[in-house]
């Protein structure tokens, strides 16, 4: 059944999917302001879920050698080096040093063109144009938006003073309106009673329809296997009342697991606290039930625009327009039919 | 800390969420810097200048915690009028003997006690005697003159003030490259957060110790923390983050040549000919403090070793103990291996071919043994060096002729055996065996128990005196299971100690007797089996006890979580403030109380003053919180115990591109050197040839890998996260040396050449040092030629020069050259190196250069008369045309 309209109030996708009296919707709140980039989430996920290795390539994208979420990496820690201030810094890290202009845009471009073999399809294809990666790393001129820095803080071409290193553990968003689930012809992808989206490996036939359907590029097929794989939010652990492996392993509580309503409340308070502490860039991503996917079951606190982390700024469930398209196609077909009929009917005998 | 101790860093994040400010001082911007409130870039190897600047800031502005400083430190103590400072002698303290490169400490003593300081410091250096002081202070007279107004010109406070007077913010900037504003930000924040209501914590990791002045780094931190009243108080202290699990445990019950369990010194053949001499050498009659009972600790150890055979009549088998005759440290042993003096070697979970400084020397040494036993989880480089190392490539090791027979024995990992880990808080935590070890993998306990059993069986019936020490050993641990695994808890019981007659476990080391009626394997661990219960196995959740959580595991000594916590109360025994209330005197009950175990005699009132003739514990006054120090005080000035000066002084690293801006003396004048052709040192000013190695490099860890890499490079899920050796350079250096991101580069020192992929990053920045631009570069040291992911070992770049106090190597700073492209291969590599050495004039003989007041070398090496000045020929010039052609691999 294709979900067509944005709901006015937060929906419980488990109820919509037919679960009677489901438990509270569960999810992740990933607070990137607490992430120390240790990658324990990546390792714990692979250990628990027996995910295969994803290649031994040095990617040159700062300390990220995973590249992206793929069928073989269900958590992915992004590392973003930028010549911009972090809100909590009391002084610019490199102020007063005899440094030159930043290299981050150049290295981000160099990293962007590498397409490592992750053993998956489409995996991590090389960027067709590396330029945007470099511009985003530069941080001050992306998408033509005005800079947020104070005058004089950013433009010193003779030396870099500001520096921040953003880290963010990305994961499947477990959308309220999940296109992957909509397009799955076998019912392999299903909505659990906790409101999460899970692929059933014994049903998936490897058709791959879900791959282009995902607005975040999360779901991916394993080479040689063909089936689609992604984060299950550790459905097996959840049903046993346990915390997902990544959240359990996270040493700094950057990954928080719990009832989604409670997490959203916690996240709101955290953003307010960070704003009060001078971290003006702090914002939530995927928390809004009115966004293009009806809100994420796994949402984030980011410290910059989502594009900086490689996230789409305004994701839309790719199946949203299908009913309208079908309606219009149907209407067009009807009109055509009517015209044809009319042509015959109107013909003098 | 986030980089190498991510799990511990959760508490920093927790503190940050509660409003703590985090400052990070590091040569490069790391994952810790990313989360810090302020990052301070610094030139590697200049930390004493930086911290000395903070000492000066405190003293010049009189910002010290005066009540604490006067009462609890030796600030008021008067020092001998024979003492001369580095400010007077251009970088040397009084008492220096240039021939022995060592100090006579007579003039460093407290006034009137000059005769206490005439120990043989050169011999102490051979035995790394400084390590003995981990649990207690060195000997010092308890009766010293004091001036509590701190005005006496020879009181420690005034000496300290004069010593650091030139460590101004401008000097810090000049030496360290730390911008002045940054320095002042740190100094102000540190002081502002240290008072009655607040405390500041200093955290360092192992890299801090790996310098020729490493002990003095930590001493400088201790001086600041004492001046600001941050020792013995909650939220204060100096936190030493260890290199891996139970490093603290392996010094408490040591894997070191010069220590026995509980920091008892290994006997020296000349200094400790008899048991009584040995005991006296430990307890130093006349001292204050708990170390006075050392004879009991020694007897209990010998009784634990030799049981019924150890009697008062035979000095408890003291003569069975081996004797030190000099430096038997790991590096001396390696050079002895090269020289053919060592025949067999055990490596237990250690991979020196990758993890130790001067990898080439390590491998050549191991290739010259009769036998080598390697016990590890994986087939590490130290087990395969004879067939696949760099030296095989260069022809220095021929596999078919390599004489070393290598026995590889698979080891059980920490989840496959029970036991304890002792972490940096001295907390013993018992761990259960989680899974059965696969195949032939066995625990260390199993290995040594059965090795001992079999050797004893082979020696049974022997009448040779030399076999008695083995045959008389108590070797009766119960075993269990199909592999006869010894019972680890039985070992812990013996370590704890018990009454010999009843086998009743001792509850405290104060129960230890020196008559042989009790025994115990490590006196500081006594109490871990108190009441017959394995206290280290306690797991009471934090929510069910007070915030000190005294019922989680067990901390030595006597379950104290915070050492010297008497200092958390003022001299009258009242908390310094309500906010920092920790241990205080309860006058009504007549005892010390608080959430932790008081580190003081429980019923000794603050007003107690000892009889003038008292010694030992009775000599400690009611306001002497540093109960393991000979005078009960925290030491700003160290009259003994330290070999390279009573006060930390900035010396340049042994390999440095700059002249010491503070003193004529360039590097630590007492450092331990191994002056051999196979251990050359890159030249440093005032020597010539320094331009050949113009860059400063440092090494450390990545979160994703563990030490020498055996436990991570062989694990797929970790290996893929950092899959290749790389070198981090800043964009400015990349331009200077034409290095491209993800391209190849090779690094060169006098010892070796390694190649690595290049990571150009904004996280490294050049620094302005003494008017020059200094580039620093960074390498991880995890990689070797075995495992799923490979790379060349960074430690091949280092030579061996050691801190004099504890014989730890300077392997966190050196000079090097870096060039684009891969290194030469095969025998050509040796020619390439020889060419570098020739250009640098580094033939391997570098004596300790001593300078006079004008900075002129007054003692040069007579073996190098005709050295050609070649300074400046390196930086812009190719490494000689001979070997760069066919030998050089194409750039990838």
XYZ file of N, CA and C in Angstrom, chain B residues 281-437:
471
model
N 68.998 -0.676 52.982
C 69.006 0.144 51.773
C 67.595 0.518 51.344
N 66.618 -0.320 51.698
C 65.238 -0.016 51.325
C 64.613 0.945 52.334
N 64.855 0.665 53.629
C 64.042 1.421 54.590
C 64.706 2.694 55.072
N 66.004 2.834 54.867
C 66.677 4.066 55.238
C 66.344 4.471 56.661
N 66.965 3.880 57.647
C 66.642 4.149 59.047
C 66.644 5.645 59.336
N 65.710 6.062 60.134
C 65.623 7.473 60.487
C 64.594 8.237 59.699
N 64.039 7.598 58.668
C 63.049 8.285 57.857
C 61.681 8.294 58.496
N 60.864 9.223 58.041
C 59.454 9.177 58.383
C 58.755 8.194 57.437
N 57.572 7.754 57.844
C 56.686 7.131 56.873
C 56.613 5.622 56.943
N 55.704 5.083 56.127
C 55.356 3.669 56.169
C 56.418 2.767 55.570
N 57.341 3.323 54.839
C 58.355 2.515 54.208
C 59.331 1.966 55.252
N 59.208 2.465 56.477
C 60.068 2.014 57.569
C 59.918 0.513 57.818
N 58.768 -0.060 57.445
C 58.538 -1.480 57.710
C 59.049 -2.363 56.579
N 59.944 -1.856 55.776
C 60.345 -2.556 54.556
C 60.887 -3.956 54.836
N 61.516 -4.165 55.990
C 62.069 -5.483 56.268
C 60.960 -6.541 56.268
N 59.829 -6.189 56.857
C 58.709 -7.138 56.873
C 58.237 -7.442 55.448
N 58.173 -6.410 54.604
C 57.711 -6.640 53.228
C 58.687 -7.575 52.507
N 59.997 -7.362 52.763
C 61.013 -8.183 52.102
C 60.942 -9.637 52.590
N 60.804 -9.823 53.899
C 60.727 -11.186 54.442
C 59.508 -11.906 53.873
N 58.389 -11.220 53.803
C 57.174 -11.857 53.319
C 57.291 -12.275 51.859
N 57.990 -11.465 51.080
C 58.197 -11.836 49.671
C 59.054 -13.100 49.578
N 60.152 -13.117 50.342
C 61.047 -14.276 50.273
C 60.342 -15.531 50.794
N 59.498 -15.363 51.812
C 58.722 -16.509 52.316
C 57.731 -16.998 51.254
N 57.183 -16.072 50.501
C 56.249 -16.477 49.441
C 56.990 -17.256 48.354
N 58.232 -16.854 48.078
C 59.005 -17.558 47.058
C 59.439 -18.949 47.555
N 60.037 -18.956 48.756
C 60.732 -20.182 49.161
C 60.144 -20.886 50.388
N 59.007 -20.410 50.857
C 58.215 -21.132 51.853
C 59.030 -21.663 53.018
N 58.899 -22.952 53.256
C 59.506 -23.562 54.437
C 61.033 -23.458 54.408
N 61.588 -23.385 53.192
C 63.051 -23.309 53.110
C 63.569 -21.967 53.610
N 62.711 -20.942 53.623
C 63.147 -19.592 54.003
C 62.994 -19.423 55.509
N 64.123 -19.313 56.206
C 64.090 -19.207 57.660
C 64.918 -18.002 58.100
N 64.685 -17.531 59.317
C 65.511 -16.418 59.811
C 66.991 -16.776 59.786
N 67.293 -18.050 60.016
C 68.699 -18.454 60.094
C 69.410 -18.302 58.743
N 68.707 -18.567 57.649
C 69.369 -18.433 56.338
C 68.951 -17.144 55.627
N 68.567 -16.142 56.433
C 68.149 -14.848 55.868
C 67.038 -15.032 54.825
N 66.176 -15.988 55.110
C 65.000 -16.225 54.255
C 65.398 -16.458 52.796
N 66.555 -17.157 52.631
C 67.032 -17.507 51.282
C 67.370 -16.271 50.443
N 67.774 -15.204 51.100
C 68.110 -13.977 50.356
C 69.135 -14.255 49.257
N 70.042 -15.192 49.538
C 71.107 -15.420 48.552
C 70.625 -16.169 47.314
N 69.381 -16.634 47.335
C 68.824 -17.229 46.109
C 68.459 -16.157 45.076
N 68.257 -14.927 45.553
C 67.841 -13.874 44.622
C 68.990 -13.548 43.671
N 68.691 -13.365 42.397
C 69.733 -12.915 41.477
C 70.213 -11.516 41.889
N 71.383 -11.148 41.443
C 71.918 -9.819 41.748
C 72.097 -9.031 40.452
N 71.812 -7.756 40.529
C 72.124 -6.883 39.400
C 73.611 -6.569 39.414
N 74.185 -6.476 38.231
C 75.574 -6.046 38.167
C 75.717 -4.818 37.277
N 74.610 -4.297 36.794
C 74.689 -3.127 35.916
C 73.365 -2.955 35.195
N 73.441 -2.423 33.986
C 72.257 -2.185 33.174
C 71.863 -3.501 32.495
N 70.745 -4.076 32.918
C 70.208 -5.259 32.252
C 68.879 -4.920 31.583
N 68.721 -3.653 31.230
C 67.481 -3.197 30.613
C 67.308 -3.757 29.217
N 66.141 -3.528 28.654
C 65.800 -4.149 27.378
C 66.743 -3.707 26.264
N 67.163 -2.429 26.271
C 68.019 -1.968 25.165
C 69.450 -2.471 25.318
N 69.952 -2.482 26.575
C 71.274 -3.061 26.801
C 71.276 -4.519 26.353
N 70.178 -5.206 26.668
C 70.093 -6.620 26.307
C 70.111 -6.796 24.790
N 69.427 -5.907 24.087
C 69.419 -6.010 22.626
C 70.832 -5.824 22.072
N 71.545 -4.828 22.585
C 72.916 -4.633 22.086
C 73.807 -5.814 22.492
N 73.548 -6.374 23.670
C 74.292 -7.573 24.072
C 73.977 -8.746 23.137
N 72.764 -8.810 22.664
C 72.411 -9.860 21.709
C 73.202 -9.682 20.414
N 73.261 -8.421 19.950
C 74.039 -8.158 18.729
C 75.491 -8.566 18.943
N 75.991 -8.331 20.166
C 77.389 -8.643 20.465
C 77.600 -10.110 20.840
N 76.544 -10.904 20.772
C 76.694 -12.330 21.023
C 76.780 -12.706 22.493
N 76.363 -11.820 23.390
C 76.466 -12.122 24.819
C 75.202 -12.754 25.380
N 74.152 -12.792 24.585
C 72.887 -13.349 25.061
C 72.523 -14.517 24.156
N 72.136 -15.638 24.772
C 71.907 -16.838 23.971
C 70.421 -17.151 23.757
N 69.605 -16.809 24.731
C 68.193 -17.144 24.610
C 67.323 -15.991 25.061
N 66.102 -15.956 24.564
C 65.260 -14.787 24.804
C 63.801 -15.217 24.777
N 63.035 -14.717 25.739
C 61.589 -14.956 25.751
C 60.868 -13.676 25.344
N 59.913 -13.787 24.447
C 59.036 -12.656 24.132
C 57.617 -13.080 24.455
N 57.013 -12.378 25.404
C 55.670 -12.748 25.842
C 54.722 -11.606 25.512
N 53.966 -11.776 24.443
C 53.038 -10.712 24.066
C 53.754 -9.421 23.740
N 54.945 -9.526 23.232
C 55.718 -8.333 22.896
C 56.257 -8.501 21.495
N 56.295 -7.402 20.751
C 56.679 -7.472 19.343
C 57.725 -6.409 19.045
N 58.945 -6.575 19.592
C 59.937 -5.502 19.488
C 60.360 -5.190 18.058
N 60.181 -6.133 17.133
C 60.547 -5.854 15.742
C 59.736 -4.688 15.189
N 58.578 -4.422 15.788
C 57.737 -3.312 15.375
C 57.611 -2.278 16.491
N 57.450 -2.748 17.721
C 57.038 -1.867 18.804
C 58.152 -1.184 19.556
N 59.407 -1.606 19.394
C 60.485 -0.999 20.165
C 61.320 -0.079 19.282
N 61.945 0.886 19.935
C 62.784 1.823 19.200
C 63.938 1.080 18.535
N 64.367 1.620 17.400
C 65.495 1.078 16.638
C 65.203 -0.373 16.213
N 64.208 -0.504 15.355
C 63.773 -1.821 14.912
C 64.893 -2.652 14.298
N 65.813 -1.984 13.607
C 66.894 -2.748 12.969
C 67.753 -3.424 14.031
N 68.081 -2.698 15.096
C 68.874 -3.299 16.163
C 68.106 -4.446 16.816
N 66.820 -4.271 16.990
C 66.013 -5.326 17.602
C 66.085 -6.601 16.762
N 65.939 -6.433 15.453
C 65.887 -7.619 14.585
C 67.272 -8.254 14.443
N 68.307 -7.402 14.339
C 69.657 -7.972 14.234
C 70.026 -8.688 15.528
N 69.581 -8.168 16.640
C 69.854 -8.831 17.917
C 69.170 -10.182 17.979
N 67.901 -10.210 17.618
C 67.161 -11.478 17.688
C 67.709 -12.500 16.691
N 68.352 -12.000 15.633
C 68.912 -12.924 14.638
C 70.235 -13.515 15.094
N 70.691 -13.138 16.278
C 72.000 -13.597 16.739
C 71.881 -14.362 18.059
N 70.782 -15.084 18.221
C 70.558 -15.871 19.423
C 70.704 -17.355 19.097
N 70.762 -18.181 20.149
C 70.635 -19.624 19.928
C 69.160 -19.990 19.802
N 68.366 -19.404 20.694
C 66.937 -19.707 20.640
C 66.114 -18.505 21.064
N 64.894 -18.475 20.556
C 63.965 -17.395 20.857
C 62.587 -18.021 21.030
N 61.951 -17.745 22.146
C 60.585 -18.223 22.379
C 59.639 -17.048 22.233
N 58.671 -17.157 21.318
C 57.689 -16.105 21.122
C 56.319 -16.655 21.490
N 55.699 -16.077 22.480
C 54.320 -16.450 22.819
C 53.429 -15.293 22.444
N 52.529 -15.508 21.504
C 51.669 -14.412 21.072
C 50.385 -14.978 20.488
N 49.444 -14.066 20.230
C 48.159 -14.478 19.665
C 48.293 -14.775 18.176
N 49.217 -14.077 17.526
C 49.402 -14.228 16.087
C 50.896 -14.372 15.797
N 51.188 -14.832 14.599
C 52.581 -14.957 14.183
C 53.107 -13.552 13.889
N 53.742 -12.953 14.884
C 54.140 -11.551 14.775
C 55.497 -11.416 14.088
N 55.828 -10.189 13.717
C 57.077 -9.905 13.003
C 58.294 -10.397 13.794
N 58.190 -10.375 15.116
C 59.337 -10.795 15.934
C 59.541 -12.305 15.890
N 58.595 -13.036 15.308
C 58.778 -14.474 15.138
C 59.193 -14.822 13.708
N 59.040 -13.876 12.791
C 59.305 -14.175 11.377
C 60.401 -13.298 10.785
N 61.033 -12.473 11.622
C 62.044 -11.524 11.141
C 63.148 -12.221 10.350
N 63.437 -13.474 10.700
C 64.576 -14.178 10.081
C 64.319 -14.530 8.626
N 63.056 -14.427 8.196
C 62.789 -14.793 6.797
C 62.145 -13.671 5.990
N 61.591 -12.658 6.644
C 60.874 -11.672 5.830
C 61.074 -10.230 6.270
N 62.140 -9.951 7.045
C 62.304 -8.579 7.518
C 63.060 -7.733 6.503
N 63.116 -6.453 6.783
C 63.884 -5.521 5.979
C 65.330 -5.977 5.816
N 65.875 -6.566 6.888
C 67.294 -6.954 6.857
C 67.519 -8.148 5.929
N 66.485 -8.940 5.697
C 66.604 -10.000 4.695
C 66.691 -9.358 3.317
N 65.892 -8.316 3.128
C 65.896 -7.596 1.850
C 67.274 -6.987 1.576
N 67.905 -6.442 2.609
C 69.194 -5.785 2.390
C 70.351 -6.761 2.463
N 70.080 -8.022 2.792
C 71.141 -9.010 2.870
C 71.833 -9.083 4.217
N 71.354 -8.307 5.185
C 72.004 -8.342 6.502
C 71.642 -9.600 7.280
N 70.481 -10.168 7.004
C 70.112 -11.446 7.599
C 69.882 -12.426 6.454
N 70.598 -13.535 6.475
C 70.411 -14.557 5.459
C 69.605 -15.687 6.095
N 68.379 -15.910 5.673
C 67.537 -16.895 6.351
C 68.208 -18.250 6.506
N 68.923 -18.684 5.489
C 69.497 -20.024 5.554
C 70.659 -20.100 6.546
N 71.201 -18.934 6.902
C 72.331 -18.965 7.837
C 71.970 -18.376 9.208
N 70.769 -17.831 9.340
C 70.374 -17.219 10.617
C 70.357 -18.300 11.693
N 71.098 -18.077 12.769
C 71.328 -19.155 13.729
C 70.203 -19.278 14.737
N 69.304 -18.303 14.815
C 68.307 -18.313 15.874
C 67.224 -19.346 15.609
N 67.020 -20.240 16.572
C 65.911 -21.180 16.471
C 64.709 -20.551 17.163
N 63.633 -20.337 16.398
C 62.470 -19.640 16.938
C 61.388 -20.649 17.299
N 60.939 -20.596 18.533
C 59.816 -21.428 18.970
C 58.602 -20.524 19.114
N 57.590 -20.753 18.305
C 56.374 -19.946 18.444
C 55.319 -20.735 19.207
N 54.833 -20.164 20.298
C 53.832 -20.834 21.122
C 52.575 -19.969 21.154
N 51.449 -20.503 20.715
C 50.232 -19.683 20.694
C 49.730 -19.413 22.106
N 49.315 -18.187 22.318
C 48.922 -17.754 23.662
C 47.417 -17.555 23.736
N 46.897 -17.725 24.941
C 45.481 -17.443 25.180
C 45.312 -15.941 25.372
N 44.204 -15.409 24.871
C 43.969 -13.976 25.015
C 43.314 -13.699 26.371
N 43.123 -12.429 26.653
C 42.616 -12.030 27.969
C 41.195 -12.516 28.228
N 40.445 -12.835 27.188
C 39.086 -13.345 27.453
C 39.094 -14.861 27.618
N 40.268 -15.453 27.432
C 40.352 -16.916 27.483
C 41.011 -17.417 28.769
N 41.172 -16.508 29.743
C 41.813 -16.906 31.008
C 41.361 -15.944 32.099
N 41.238 -16.412 33.322
C 40.875 -15.507 34.409
C 42.116 -14.804 34.961
N 41.890 -13.759 35.714
C 43.009 -13.037 36.310
C 42.612 -11.624 36.652
N 43.603 -10.793 36.951
C 43.290 -9.402 37.254
C 43.968 -8.493 36.249
N 43.341 -7.347 36.050
C 43.992 -6.201 35.425
C 44.133 -5.141 36.502
N 45.277 -4.484 36.567
C 45.421 -3.330 37.454
C 45.521 -2.100 36.577
N 44.581 -1.180 36.724
C 44.602 -0.012 35.853
C 45.264 1.176 36.543
N 45.193 2.305 35.896
C 46.012 3.439 36.313
C 45.643 3.987 37.682
N 44.419 3.733 38.147
C 44.023 4.187 39.488
C 44.483 3.182 40.544
N 45.298 2.227 40.157
C 45.768 1.146 41.019
C 44.612 0.223 41.390
N 43.599 0.201 40.558
C 42.403 -0.597 40.805
C 42.585 -1.985 40.183
N 42.507 -3.021 41.027
C 42.555 -4.389 40.523
C 41.143 -4.831 40.195
N 40.939 -5.289 38.976
C 39.629 -5.781 38.580
C 39.778 -7.214 38.083
N 39.097 -8.101 38.753
C 39.124 -9.505 38.364
C 38.307 -9.690 37.107
N 38.830 -10.520 36.204
C 38.016 -10.846 35.031
C 37.885 -12.361 34.937
N 36.716 -12.753 34.509
C 36.428 -14.176 34.381
C 36.886 -14.642 33.007
N 37.059 -15.934 32.897
C 37.312 -16.516 31.581
C 35.984 -16.575 30.836
N 35.963 -16.012 29.634
C 34.708 -15.957 28.886
C 34.558 -17.141 27.943
N 35.636 -17.500 27.279
C 35.578 -18.609 26.325
C 36.823 -19.474 26.478
N 36.714 -20.687 26.005
C 37.850 -21.602 26.021
C 38.835 -21.178 24.935
N 40.092 -21.176 25.264
C 41.099 -20.841 24.256
C 41.130 -21.924 23.193
